[in-house]
Coordinates of C-alpha atoms and ligand atoms in Angstrom, one line a residue:
M112 CA 7.3 14.2 2.1
D113 CA 7.4 11.8 -0.9
A114 CA 11.1 11.5 -1.8
L115 CA 10.3 9.5 -4.9
R116 CA 8.2 12.3 -6.2
E117 CA 10.9 14.8 -5.5
I118 CA 13.7 13.0 -7.2
V119 CA 12.0 10.9 -9.9
P120 CA 8.5 12.4 -10.4
A121 CA 7.8 10.3 -13.5
V122 CA 8.4 7.1 -11.6
A123 CA 6.3 8.3 -8.6
A124 CA 3.4 8.9 -11.0
R125 CA 3.6 5.5 -12.6
L126 CA 4.5 3.2 -9.8
P127 CA 1.2 2.0 -8.1
R128 CA 1.6 2.6 -4.4
L129 CA -0.5 2.9 -1.3
T130 CA 0.6 5.3 1.4
L131 CA 1.0 3.3 4.5
G132 CA 3.7 5.0 6.5
E133 CA 4.6 8.5 7.8
W134 CA 7.5 9.9 5.7
P135 CA 10.2 10.8 6.1
T136 CA 11.2 8.7 9.1
P137 CA 13.5 10.6 11.5
L138 CA 17.2 10.7 11.1
E139 CA 19.0 11.4 14.4
P140 CA 22.3 10.9 16.1
L141 CA 22.7 7.9 18.4
P142 CA 23.4 9.4 21.8
G143 CA 26.8 8.5 23.3
Q144 CA 28.2 7.1 20.0
E145 CA 30.3 9.7 18.3
G146 CA 29.6 9.8 14.5
V147 CA 26.8 7.2 14.6
W148 CA 23.3 8.2 13.4
V149 CA 20.1 6.2 13.1
K150 CA 17.5 6.1 10.3
R151 CA 14.4 5.5 12.4
E152 CA 12.5 3.1 10.2
D153 CA 11.2 1.7 13.4
L154 CA 8.9 4.8 13.6
S155 CA 7.5 4.4 10.1
S156 CA 3.9 3.9 11.3
P157 CA 2.0 4.2 14.6
H158 CA 0.0 1.2 13.6
Y159 CA 2.9 -1.1 12.9
G160 CA 6.2 0.3 11.6
G161 CA 9.6 -1.0 10.8
N162 CA 11.4 -1.3 7.4
K163 CA 8.7 -3.6 5.9
V164 CA 6.2 -0.8 5.6
R165 CA 8.4 0.6 2.8
C166 CA 8.2 -2.5 0.5
L167 CA 4.5 -3.0 1.3
E168 CA 3.6 0.3 -0.2
P169 CA 4.3 -0.7 -3.8
V170 CA 3.6 -4.4 -3.3
L171 CA 0.0 -3.8 -1.9
G172 CA -0.3 -1.0 -4.4
A173 CA 0.3 -3.4 -7.3
L174 CA -2.3 -5.8 -5.9
R175 CA -4.8 -3.0 -5.6
A176 CA -4.1 -1.9 -9.2
A177 CA -4.6 -5.5 -10.3
G178 CA -8.0 -5.6 -8.6
Q179 CA -7.0 -8.1 -5.9
E180 CA -9.0 -8.1 -2.7
R181 CA -7.3 -10.9 -0.9
A182 CA -3.6 -10.9 -0.1
C183 CA -1.7 -13.5 1.7
A184 CA 1.6 -12.7 3.5
T185 CA 4.3 -15.2 4.1
G186 CA 7.2 -15.6 6.5
A187 CA 8.2 -17.2 9.8
Y188 CA 5.8 -17.5 12.8
G189 CA 7.1 -14.2 14.2
S190 CA 7.4 -12.4 10.9
N191 CA 7.4 -8.6 11.0
Q192 CA 6.6 -8.7 7.3
A193 CA 3.5 -10.7 7.8
L194 CA 2.3 -8.6 10.7
A195 CA 2.9 -5.4 8.8
H196 CA 1.1 -6.8 5.7
V197 CA -1.9 -7.7 7.8
V198 CA -2.0 -4.5 9.8
H199 CA -1.7 -2.3 6.7
G200 CA -3.6 -4.5 4.3
Q201 CA -6.6 -4.6 6.5
R202 CA -6.5 -0.9 7.1
H203 CA -6.7 -0.5 3.3
G204 CA -9.6 -2.9 2.8
F205 CA -7.8 -6.2 1.9
T206 CA -8.9 -9.5 3.2
C207 CA -5.6 -10.8 4.5
G208 CA -4.1 -14.2 5.3
A209 CA -0.7 -15.3 6.5
L210 CA 1.2 -18.5 5.6
L211 CA 3.9 -19.0 8.3
F212 CA 6.6 -21.6 9.0
P213 CA 8.2 -22.3 12.4
Q214 CA 11.3 -20.4 13.6
P215 CA 13.3 -20.5 16.9
P216 CA 11.1 -19.1 19.7
S217 CA 11.9 -15.6 21.1
P218 CA 9.9 -12.9 23.0
S219 CA 9.6 -10.6 20.0
A220 CA 8.5 -13.5 17.6
A221 CA 5.9 -14.6 20.1
A222 CA 4.6 -11.0 20.6
N223 CA 4.3 -10.7 16.8
L224 CA 2.3 -13.9 16.4
R225 CA 0.0 -12.9 19.3
A226 CA -0.6 -9.5 17.7
L227 CA -1.3 -11.2 14.4
V228 CA -3.8 -13.5 16.0
G229 CA -5.6 -10.4 17.4
L230 CA -6.1 -9.1 13.9
G231 CA -7.9 -12.3 12.8
P232 CA -6.4 -13.1 9.5
R233 CA -6.8 -16.6 8.0
L234 CA -3.7 -18.4 9.3
H235 CA -1.9 -21.3 7.6
L236 CA 0.7 -22.5 10.1
T237 CA 3.0 -25.2 8.7
R238 CA 4.6 -27.8 10.9
S239 CA 8.0 -27.3 9.4
I240 CA 9.8 -25.2 6.7
L241 CA 9.4 -28.2 4.5
G242 CA 5.6 -27.8 4.3
F243 CA 5.9 -24.2 3.3
P244 CA 6.6 -24.4 -0.4
W245 CA 3.7 -26.9 -0.9
E246 CA 1.3 -24.7 0.9
Y247 CA 2.6 -21.7 -1.0
L248 CA 2.0 -23.4 -4.3
R249 CA -1.4 -24.7 -3.2
L250 CA -2.6 -21.2 -2.3
R251 CA -1.3 -19.8 -5.6
R252 CA -3.0 -22.5 -7.5
A253 CA -6.2 -21.6 -5.6
G254 CA -5.9 -18.1 -7.0
V255 CA -4.7 -16.4 -3.8
A256 CA -2.3 -13.5 -4.3
V257 CA 0.6 -14.7 -2.2
V258 CA 3.4 -12.2 -1.4
P259 CA 6.8 -13.8 -1.2
P260 CA 8.7 -13.7 2.1
G261 CA 10.0 -10.2 2.9
A262 CA 8.0 -8.8 0.0
A263 CA 11.3 -9.2 -1.8
T264 CA 10.3 -8.1 -5.3
P265 CA 11.7 -5.4 -7.6
A266 CA 8.6 -3.2 -6.8
G267 CA 9.2 -3.8 -3.1
A268 CA 12.8 -2.7 -3.4
L269 CA 11.7 0.6 -5.0
G270 CA 9.9 1.2 -1.7
H271 CA 13.3 1.1 0.1
L272 CA 14.9 3.2 -2.6
A273 CA 12.7 6.0 -1.4
A274 CA 14.2 5.7 2.1
A275 CA 17.7 6.2 0.6
L276 CA 16.5 9.2 -1.2
E277 CA 15.1 10.6 2.1
V278 CA 18.6 10.3 3.6
A279 CA 20.3 11.9 0.7
L280 CA 17.9 14.8 0.7
A281 CA 18.4 15.3 4.4
V282 CA 22.2 15.3 4.0
D283 CA 21.9 17.7 1.1
A284 CA 19.8 20.0 3.3
G285 CA 22.5 20.0 6.0
Q286 CA 20.4 18.1 8.5
A287 CA 22.9 15.3 8.8
P288 CA 26.5 14.6 7.9
A289 CA 27.4 12.9 4.6
F290 CA 27.5 9.3 5.6
R291 CA 30.5 7.1 4.8
H292 CA 28.8 3.9 5.9
V293 CA 25.3 2.4 6.2
V294 CA 24.9 -0.7 8.4
L295 CA 21.7 -2.7 8.1
P296 CA 20.4 -6.3 8.6
V297 CA 19.8 -8.4 5.5
G298 CA 17.2 -11.1 5.6
S299 CA 15.1 -11.4 2.4
T300 CA 17.5 -8.9 0.6
C301 CA 14.7 -6.4 -0.3
T302 CA 15.9 -3.5 1.9
T303 CA 19.5 -3.9 1.0
A304 CA 18.7 -4.1 -2.8
G305 CA 16.6 -1.0 -2.5
L306 CA 19.3 1.0 -0.7
M307 CA 22.0 -0.1 -3.3
L308 CA 19.8 1.4 -6.0
G309 CA 18.5 4.4 -4.0
F310 CA 21.9 5.7 -2.9
A311 CA 23.3 5.2 -6.4
L312 CA 20.3 7.1 -7.8
A313 CA 20.8 9.9 -5.3
A314 CA 24.5 10.2 -6.3
A315 CA 23.6 10.2 -10.0
R316 CA 21.3 13.2 -9.2
G317 CA 24.2 15.1 -7.6
L318 CA 23.1 14.4 -4.0
G319 CA 26.5 13.7 -2.5
P320 CA 28.9 10.8 -2.7
P321 CA 27.2 7.5 -2.0
P322 CA 27.9 5.7 1.3
R323 CA 29.4 2.2 1.6
L324 CA 26.7 -0.4 2.5
L325 CA 27.5 -3.1 5.1
A326 CA 24.7 -5.7 5.2
V327 CA 24.7 -8.0 8.2
R328 CA 23.3 -11.4 7.6
V329 CA 20.3 -12.5 9.6
T330 CA 19.4 -15.3 7.3
P331 CA 22.1 -17.7 5.9
W332 CA 23.6 -18.2 2.6
P333 CA 22.3 -18.8 -0.1
V334 CA 19.3 -16.6 0.9
T335 CA 21.6 -13.6 1.4
A336 CA 24.3 -14.6 -1.1
P337 CA 25.7 -11.4 -2.7
W338 CA 24.7 -12.5 -6.2
R339 CA 21.1 -12.8 -5.0
I340 CA 21.1 -9.3 -3.5
R341 CA 22.7 -7.9 -6.7
R342 CA 20.2 -9.7 -8.8
L343 CA 17.3 -8.1 -7.0
A344 CA 18.9 -4.7 -7.1
R345 CA 19.4 -5.1 -10.9
R346 CA 15.8 -6.1 -11.4
A347 CA 14.7 -3.1 -9.4
A348 CA 17.0 -0.9 -11.6
A349 CA 15.3 -2.4 -14.7
L350 CA 11.9 -1.6 -13.2
L351 CA 12.9 1.9 -12.3
A352 CA 14.1 2.5 -15.9
S353 CA 10.9 0.9 -17.3
L354 CA 8.8 3.4 -15.3
G355 CA 10.6 6.4 -16.9
G356 CA 13.5 6.7 -14.4
P357 CA 17.2 7.0 -15.2
A358 CA 19.4 3.9 -15.9
V359 CA 21.4 3.5 -12.7
D360 CA 23.9 0.9 -11.6
P361 CA 23.2 -0.3 -8.1
L362 CA 26.1 0.3 -5.6
P363 CA 28.2 -2.6 -4.4
V364 CA 27.4 -4.1 -1.0
R365 CA 29.6 -5.8 1.6
V366 CA 27.9 -8.7 3.3
T367 CA 29.1 -10.2 6.6
G368 CA 27.9 -13.4 8.1
D369 CA 30.0 -12.9 11.3
F370 CA 27.0 -11.9 13.5
L371 CA 24.5 -14.5 12.3
G372 CA 25.3 -17.1 15.1
R373 CA 23.5 -20.4 14.7
G374 CA 21.2 -19.1 12.1
Y375 CA 17.9 -17.3 11.5
G376 CA 16.0 -16.4 14.6
H377 CA 18.7 -17.7 17.0
A378 CA 19.7 -14.9 19.4
T379 CA 23.5 -14.3 19.8
E380 CA 25.4 -13.1 22.9
A381 CA 26.8 -10.2 20.8
G382 CA 23.2 -9.3 19.7
R383 CA 21.9 -9.3 23.3
A384 CA 24.8 -7.1 24.4
A385 CA 24.1 -4.7 21.5
K386 CA 20.4 -4.6 22.5
A387 CA 21.4 -3.8 26.1
R388 CA 23.9 -1.1 25.0
F389 CA 21.3 0.6 22.7
A390 CA 18.8 0.6 25.5
A391 CA 21.4 2.1 27.9
L392 CA 22.2 4.8 25.3
G393 CA 18.6 5.7 24.8
G394 CA 18.6 4.4 21.2
P395 CA 15.8 2.5 19.4
G396 CA 14.6 -0.8 20.7
L397 CA 16.2 -3.9 19.0
D398 CA 15.0 -7.4 18.4
T399 CA 17.4 -10.4 18.6
T400 CA 16.4 -11.8 15.2
Y401 CA 17.3 -8.9 13.0
S402 CA 18.2 -5.5 14.3
A403 CA 20.4 -6.6 17.3
K404 CA 22.7 -8.6 15.0
A405 CA 23.2 -5.5 12.8
A406 CA 23.8 -3.4 15.9
A407 CA 26.4 -6.0 17.1
C408 CA 28.3 -5.5 13.9
L409 CA 28.0 -1.7 14.2
L410 CA 29.5 -1.7 17.7
A411 CA 32.2 -4.3 16.8
C412 CA 33.5 -3.0 13.5
P413 CA 35.6 0.1 13.4
L414 CA 34.1 2.2 10.7
D415 CA 35.8 5.4 9.8
G416 CA 33.6 8.5 9.3
P417 CA 29.9 9.2 9.9
T418 CA 27.9 5.9 10.0
L419 CA 24.2 5.4 9.6
F420 CA 22.5 2.5 11.4
W421 CA 19.3 1.4 9.8
S422 CA 16.8 0.8 12.6
T423 CA 14.3 -1.7 11.3
K424 CA 12.2 -3.2 14.1
S425 CA 8.9 -1.5 14.7
R426 CA 8.4 0.3 17.9
A427 CA 4.6 0.1 17.7
L428 CA 2.9 -3.3 18.2
P429 CA -0.8 -4.1 18.0
P430 CA -2.4 -5.6 21.1
P431 CA -2.2 -9.4 21.6
G432 CA -5.1 -11.6 20.6
D433 CA -6.5 -14.7 22.2
A434 CA -4.2 -17.6 21.0
T435 CA -6.1 -20.4 22.7
A436 CA -7.6 -21.6 19.4
L437 CA -4.1 -22.1 17.8
P438 CA -2.8 -25.7 17.5
A439 CA -1.2 -27.0 20.7
R440 CA 2.3 -27.1 19.1
V441 CA 2.0 -23.4 18.3
Q442 CA 0.9 -22.5 21.8
A443 CA 3.9 -24.4 23.1
W444 CA 6.1 -22.4 20.7
L445 CA 4.6 -19.2 22.1
A446 CA 5.1 -20.3 25.7
E447 CA 8.7 -21.2 25.0
G448 CA 9.4 -17.8 23.4
E449 CA 7.8 -16.0 26.3
G450 CA 9.4 -18.2 29.0
Ligands
LIG259 C1 13.0 -6.0 11.8 C2 13.6 -6.5 10.5 N1 14.8 -6.0 10.2 C3 15.4 -6.4 9.0 C4 14.8 -7.2 8.1 C5 15.5 -7.6 6.9 O1 15.1 -6.9 5.8 P1 15.0 -7.6 4.4 O2 14.1 -8.8 4.5 O3 14.4 -6.6 3.5 O4 16.4 -8.0 4.0 C6 13.5 -7.7 8.4 C7 12.8 -8.6 7.5 O5 11.7 -9.1 7.8 C8 12.9 -7.3 9.6 O6 11.7 -7.7 9.9

């Protein structure tokens, strides 16, 4: 099902996209948690899923439309975005690279980097975050199409807009209750910006009252400053209108930093407890960098009325590759994450 085509066919016809995921992703109750439902973005693809598949559809679609054959992903060593980019980019004939900067070690970050190595993209592994902008510019100057971290672009946000439309259509069809709240992690801001616009568009098309969005910081201010999130949502709204869609004001969003802990990639006690609780309930698997922090918020904050948890961490994972050719410092990082 293509929710974009159902609600805004003119936009669907004009927005270059590749189909990477299996849509719609399931929408189901979280067992044992009265009133809590889950949008299973973790199941968006059997090859590698998660929320990032959404924004990659228009982002890789635009590169294909521009005739690009090489596409370089960017992010942290354990980036889901970079892994999704390489998995799906390669499946669609791109020659992929990945420019990555260090992050705190963790089991899921290490597993991602091992899986990435197995796919054989050209890797640029900087020694620190400070080296990242230089390498980014160098690659761009060399003519490589470099996708920004999180694929956080207006086109990328329109990929997530489609997910909000899927939820609104399911609610309208009586398959789920009208949600009062949506809780999700916010990292690069792309997903949140897309949902702010998507739920506003759904409401403008008569698909129920919009939910309140609660975005749980997994990266610090200013990356997740509300003004940055709003700016991306407004740019996505302008793109939507330029493609023949209606003029829509994105919804407001509440942003909380209470579950971030020491910062990006640092696991928190509350996150670990939420991960264990979800496992005990039979809910989706969580990772300590992103989804567990949002789940910790969901479990801690009393939210009145039906609440939708946005499950973003892919359940599928490609097999690990041989990492012995990586620099010693990166092998040490892998071992620490796995230890
Ligand atoms: C598993 C997971 N959840 C949430 C996010 C945050 O989404 P966004 O970057 O669109 O804010 C990411 C970003 O990479 C992610 O990988």
